[in-house]
Structures are given as structure tokens and as C-alpha cells.
């Protein structure tokens, strides 16, 4: 199978540390070479009540990674009787990535020390930061994030920043687009922002949804 035949997620993913939690977001396009293969792809996943992950890269690798990490986190929590910390989850993901997964990931969550987001590369390295973007459209999203991100943003403010960043990438990166997924993880757990709320806010901000 050639590189042109491999189904990839494109993509633009975003992670942000905000007041009382984190925001994880992505577009929903999958590509195969220069073909748009799917327009409703899951790229933000819940790993546990306090953990989530965004994916960019080969779809098969991404799905296998998500299933494996969800299982390992669940086993850890049952054995320890407490949730896995965000740093521990990022370390676990980084160790698994060293086995040869063609992915770029963001691991985010909330634990006893607050909200954290880590980027994890294909070599297994992981770095914590206040905000980040991974994927083919990340250059454009990062420019938007640099201009808009502020420490201790509220969830509402951060959703606007995520939407604006994804909109910037989908306008310039042909592998990004076709909808948005946004999740918030805070003291009360994992929350997917409803699609009708995302669509309504896009309209209020003057952005066409999904493209």
C-alpha cells in the first residue's frame, strides 16, 4: 500500500490549559492522499472521567492507540483506587508511541494538581505547555492561539479561542475541515460540548459551519 492509499486524519488538533481545566478540540476531516475520504471523523477521545486525547496521523494507528490506552488507564484506576494523573497518562502514551505509531497526540486532563495538557510525538517524547496544536493545520492554528490565548480563560472564552484556531486552519489547510469537536475536562469530569452549541457559536463569531 502506498502512502497515497493510507487513510489519515489530516488534521488540526488543539489543547489548552484554562481556568479550572483543559479544552481539547479538533476538526473532523480524514484524507487519503489528496482525496477527502471522510468528513465525520472522531479525533477527540475520552480516556477516563478525568482524561482525554486528540489524535493526528494514521487512522488505524489512532484507533488502536485509543483502545489500548483506555484499557490501561481503566486497569490502573481499578488497581490503585484512584484516577491516573495527566502526567502519568502522558508518560504511558509516550512509552507506547515508541513501538512505532505514526501519530501526533495531545493528552489533557484534570487531576489533584489541576489541569494539564501534554503534546506527545512519534518518538515518544512528551512536553507540557499552556497551549498547543498538532497536525497538518497546526501552523495556522498556532498563529491564532498565540494571538488569542490567555491564562486562566473561562470555558466559554476558551471555546471561542478553539473555534477561531480551527477556523484559521481549515481556511488554509486542505486536510483540515468538515466540522469541529470540542471537549472540556474539569473538576466535574469529561464533557463533550454539544454540536448545536458549537454551530451556534460559530455563527455568532461569523464563521461558516462546518466549512
Short mmCIF file of C-alpha atoms in Angstrom, two decimals:
data_model
loop_
_atom_site.label_atom_id
_atom_site.label_comp_id
_atom_site.label_asym_id
_atom_site.label_seq_id
_atom_site.Cartn_x
_atom_site.Cartn_y
_atom_site.Cartn_z
CA UNK A 1 0.00 0.00 0.00
CA UNK A 2 1.41 3.39 -0.98
CA UNK A 3 1.35 6.49 1.18
CA UNK A 4 -1.43 7.82 -1.04
CA UNK A 5 -3.65 4.87 -0.07
CA UNK A 6 -3.29 5.29 3.70
CA UNK A 7 -6.25 6.88 5.47
CA UNK A 8 -5.02 9.80 7.55
CA UNK A 9 -6.79 12.18 9.88
CA UNK A 10 -5.39 15.29 8.24
CA UNK A 11 -5.71 17.35 10.63
CA UNK A 12 -5.81 20.15 13.21
CA UNK A 13 -5.95 19.37 16.92
CA UNK A 14 -5.76 21.85 19.79
CA UNK A 15 -5.14 21.56 23.52
CA UNK A 16 -5.31 24.39 26.08
CA UNK A 17 -4.88 24.69 29.82
CA UNK A 18 -7.53 27.08 31.15
CA UNK A 19 -9.13 28.12 34.41
CA UNK A 20 -10.37 25.01 36.23
CA UNK A 21 -9.49 22.54 33.47
CA UNK A 22 -8.49 21.98 29.87
CA UNK A 23 -10.02 22.23 26.40
CA UNK A 24 -9.35 19.64 23.67
CA UNK A 25 -10.55 20.31 20.13
CA UNK A 26 -10.19 19.11 16.55
CA UNK A 27 -11.65 19.24 13.07
CA UNK A 28 -13.33 16.12 11.60
CA UNK A 29 -11.77 15.53 8.17
CA UNK A 30 -9.90 12.39 7.05
CA UNK A 31 -7.87 12.29 3.84
CA UNK A 32 -6.35 9.68 1.54
CA UNK A 33 -3.68 11.43 -0.48
CA UNK A 34 -5.42 14.45 -1.97
CA UNK A 35 -8.88 12.88 -1.56
CA UNK A 36 -11.26 13.82 1.25
CA UNK A 37 -12.16 10.31 2.42
CA UNK A 38 -14.45 11.10 5.38
CA UNK A 39 -15.96 14.24 6.87
CA UNK A 40 -17.20 12.99 10.25
CA UNK A 41 -14.13 11.53 11.94
CA UNK A 42 -13.66 11.28 15.71
CA UNK A 43 -10.37 12.89 16.73
CA UNK A 44 -11.07 13.80 20.36
CA UNK A 45 -11.48 10.82 22.68
CA UNK A 46 -12.33 10.33 26.33
CA UNK A 47 -9.76 8.10 28.04
CA UNK A 48 -11.29 8.27 31.54
CA UNK A 49 -13.52 10.56 33.58
CA UNK A 50 -10.56 12.93 34.01
CA UNK A 51 -8.57 12.31 30.82
CA UNK A 52 -8.87 12.89 27.08
CA UNK A 53 -6.71 12.70 23.98
CA UNK A 54 -6.65 14.19 20.48
CA UNK A 55 -5.23 12.29 17.54
CA UNK A 56 -3.46 13.22 14.32
CA UNK A 57 -1.97 10.68 11.93
CA UNK A 58 -2.90 7.29 10.50
CA UNK A 59 -6.47 6.33 11.44
CA UNK A 60 -5.74 2.65 12.13
CA UNK A 61 -2.89 3.50 14.49
CA UNK A 62 -5.05 6.11 16.20
CA UNK A 63 -7.94 3.74 16.86
CA UNK A 64 -5.60 1.05 18.22
CA UNK A 65 -3.85 3.58 20.44
CA UNK A 66 -7.12 4.88 21.90
CA UNK A 67 -8.44 1.39 22.71
CA UNK A 68 -5.17 0.35 24.34
CA UNK A 69 -4.77 3.48 26.46
CA UNK A 70 -8.41 3.42 27.58
CA UNK A 71 -7.90 -0.16 28.76
CA UNK A 72 -4.61 0.56 30.55
CA UNK A 73 -5.99 3.65 32.30
CA UNK A 74 -9.04 1.70 33.45
CA UNK A 75 -6.90 -1.13 34.84
CA UNK A 76 -4.63 1.36 36.61
CA UNK A 77 -7.59 3.11 38.24
CA UNK A 78 -9.11 -0.17 39.42
CA UNK A 79 -5.81 -1.36 40.92
CA UNK A 80 -4.93 1.94 42.60
CA UNK A 81 -8.45 3.01 43.54
CA UNK A 82 -7.80 6.50 42.17
CA UNK A 83 -7.65 8.19 38.75
CA UNK A 84 -4.41 8.26 36.76
CA UNK A 85 -2.70 11.66 36.76
CA UNK A 86 -2.35 13.56 33.49
CA UNK A 87 1.45 13.27 33.58
CA UNK A 88 1.30 9.52 34.19
CA UNK A 89 -1.11 9.11 31.27
CA UNK A 90 1.22 11.15 29.04
CA UNK A 91 4.17 9.01 30.11
CA UNK A 92 2.20 5.86 29.30
CA UNK A 93 1.20 7.19 25.88
CA UNK A 94 4.80 8.22 25.15
CA UNK A 95 6.10 4.76 26.04
CA UNK A 96 3.55 3.11 23.73
CA UNK A 97 4.36 5.54 20.90
CA UNK A 98 7.96 4.29 20.86
CA UNK A 99 6.67 1.00 19.42
CA UNK A 100 6.15 2.65 16.03
CA UNK A 101 2.85 4.51 15.91
CA UNK A 102 2.61 7.17 13.18
CA UNK A 103 0.76 9.71 15.28
CA UNK A 104 0.92 13.10 16.93
CA UNK A 105 -1.16 13.29 20.10
CA UNK A 106 -2.32 15.73 22.76
CA UNK A 107 -3.12 14.28 26.18
CA UNK A 108 -5.10 16.52 28.50
CA UNK A 109 -6.96 16.21 31.75
CA UNK A 110 -7.61 17.27 35.29
CA UNK A 111 -6.14 15.76 38.46
CA UNK A 112 -5.27 16.72 42.03
CA UNK A 113 -2.79 19.32 40.76
CA UNK A 114 -5.24 20.93 38.31
CA UNK A 115 -5.49 20.92 34.53
CA UNK A 116 -2.61 19.89 32.25
CA UNK A 117 -2.00 19.37 28.53
CA UNK A 118 0.92 17.45 27.01
CA UNK A 119 1.95 17.04 23.39
CA UNK A 120 3.30 13.56 22.54
CA UNK A 121 5.41 12.99 19.42
CA UNK A 122 6.04 9.88 17.33
CA UNK A 123 9.34 9.21 19.12
CA UNK A 124 7.59 9.07 22.49
CA UNK A 125 8.66 12.47 23.74
CA UNK A 126 6.10 14.44 25.74
CA UNK A 127 6.09 18.13 26.68
CA UNK A 128 3.69 20.08 28.86
CA UNK A 129 2.62 23.57 27.83
CA UNK A 130 -0.27 26.01 28.28
CA UNK A 131 -1.50 25.55 24.71
CA UNK A 132 -0.52 23.55 21.65
CA UNK A 133 -1.64 22.35 18.23
CA UNK A 134 -0.69 19.22 16.30
CA UNK A 135 -1.43 18.21 12.71
CA UNK A 136 -1.15 19.46 9.16
CA UNK A 137 -3.04 22.65 10.00
CA UNK A 138 -1.21 23.31 13.27
CA UNK A 139 0.92 26.16 11.89
CA UNK A 140 -2.18 28.22 11.17
CA UNK A 141 -3.89 27.23 14.42
CA UNK A 142 -0.80 28.12 16.48
CA UNK A 143 -0.72 31.61 14.97
CA UNK A 144 -4.31 32.08 16.08
CA UNK A 145 -3.62 30.64 19.53
CA UNK A 146 -0.57 32.88 20.02
CA UNK A 147 -2.79 35.89 19.39
CA UNK A 148 -5.85 34.80 21.39
CA UNK A 149 -4.74 32.56 24.27
CA UNK A 150 -4.74 34.00 27.78
CA UNK A 151 -4.00 32.25 31.06
CA UNK A 152 -6.98 31.42 33.26
CA UNK A 153 -9.56 31.75 30.49
CA UNK A 154 -13.08 30.61 31.31
CA UNK A 155 -14.56 27.64 29.47
CA UNK A 156 -16.71 29.96 27.35
CA UNK A 157 -13.72 32.13 26.39
CA UNK A 158 -11.61 29.08 25.58
CA UNK A 159 -14.28 27.57 23.35
CA UNK A 160 -14.22 30.77 21.28
CA UNK A 161 -10.41 30.58 21.06
CA UNK A 162 -10.56 26.93 19.96
CA UNK A 163 -13.21 27.66 17.31
CA UNK A 164 -11.18 30.59 15.97
CA UNK A 165 -8.00 28.49 15.79
CA UNK A 166 -9.75 25.62 13.98
CA UNK A 167 -11.36 28.10 11.60
CA UNK A 168 -7.94 29.57 10.77
CA UNK A 169 -6.51 26.16 9.94
CA UNK A 170 -9.43 24.89 7.88
CA UNK A 171 -9.28 28.03 5.68
CA UNK A 172 -5.63 27.41 4.75
CA UNK A 173 -5.05 23.66 5.19
CA UNK A 174 -6.92 21.43 2.73
CA UNK A 175 -6.57 18.42 5.07
CA UNK A 176 -8.50 20.18 7.86
CA UNK A 177 -12.21 20.96 7.98
CA UNK A 178 -15.66 19.35 7.97
CA UNK A 179 -16.82 20.18 11.46
CA UNK A 180 -15.42 20.64 14.95
CA UNK A 181 -15.23 18.57 18.14
CA UNK A 182 -14.60 20.30 21.46
CA UNK A 183 -14.36 18.79 24.94
CA UNK A 184 -13.82 20.30 28.38
CA UNK A 185 -12.25 18.37 31.26
CA UNK A 186 -12.51 19.84 34.74
CA UNK A 187 -13.35 19.05 38.37
CA UNK A 188 -16.69 17.50 37.38
CA UNK A 189 -15.17 15.23 34.73
CA UNK A 190 -15.23 14.92 30.97
CA UNK A 191 -17.75 16.99 28.99
CA UNK A 192 -18.34 16.99 25.24
CA UNK A 193 -19.58 20.37 24.02
CA UNK A 194 -22.83 19.72 22.09
CA UNK A 195 -22.71 20.23 18.34
CA UNK A 196 -25.64 22.65 18.38
CA UNK A 197 -23.71 24.89 20.78
CA UNK A 198 -20.60 24.80 18.59
CA UNK A 199 -22.62 25.59 15.47
CA UNK A 200 -24.45 28.44 17.20
CA UNK A 201 -21.22 29.96 18.48
CA UNK A 202 -19.58 29.68 15.04
CA UNK A 203 -22.48 31.67 13.63
CA UNK A 204 -22.18 34.32 16.34
CA UNK A 205 -18.47 34.63 15.62
CA UNK A 206 -19.15 34.96 11.88
CA UNK A 207 -17.72 31.59 10.83
CA UNK A 208 -19.47 29.20 8.41
CA UNK A 209 -20.03 25.73 9.90
CA UNK A 210 -18.87 23.15 9.03
CA UNK A 211 -16.90 24.83 6.22
#
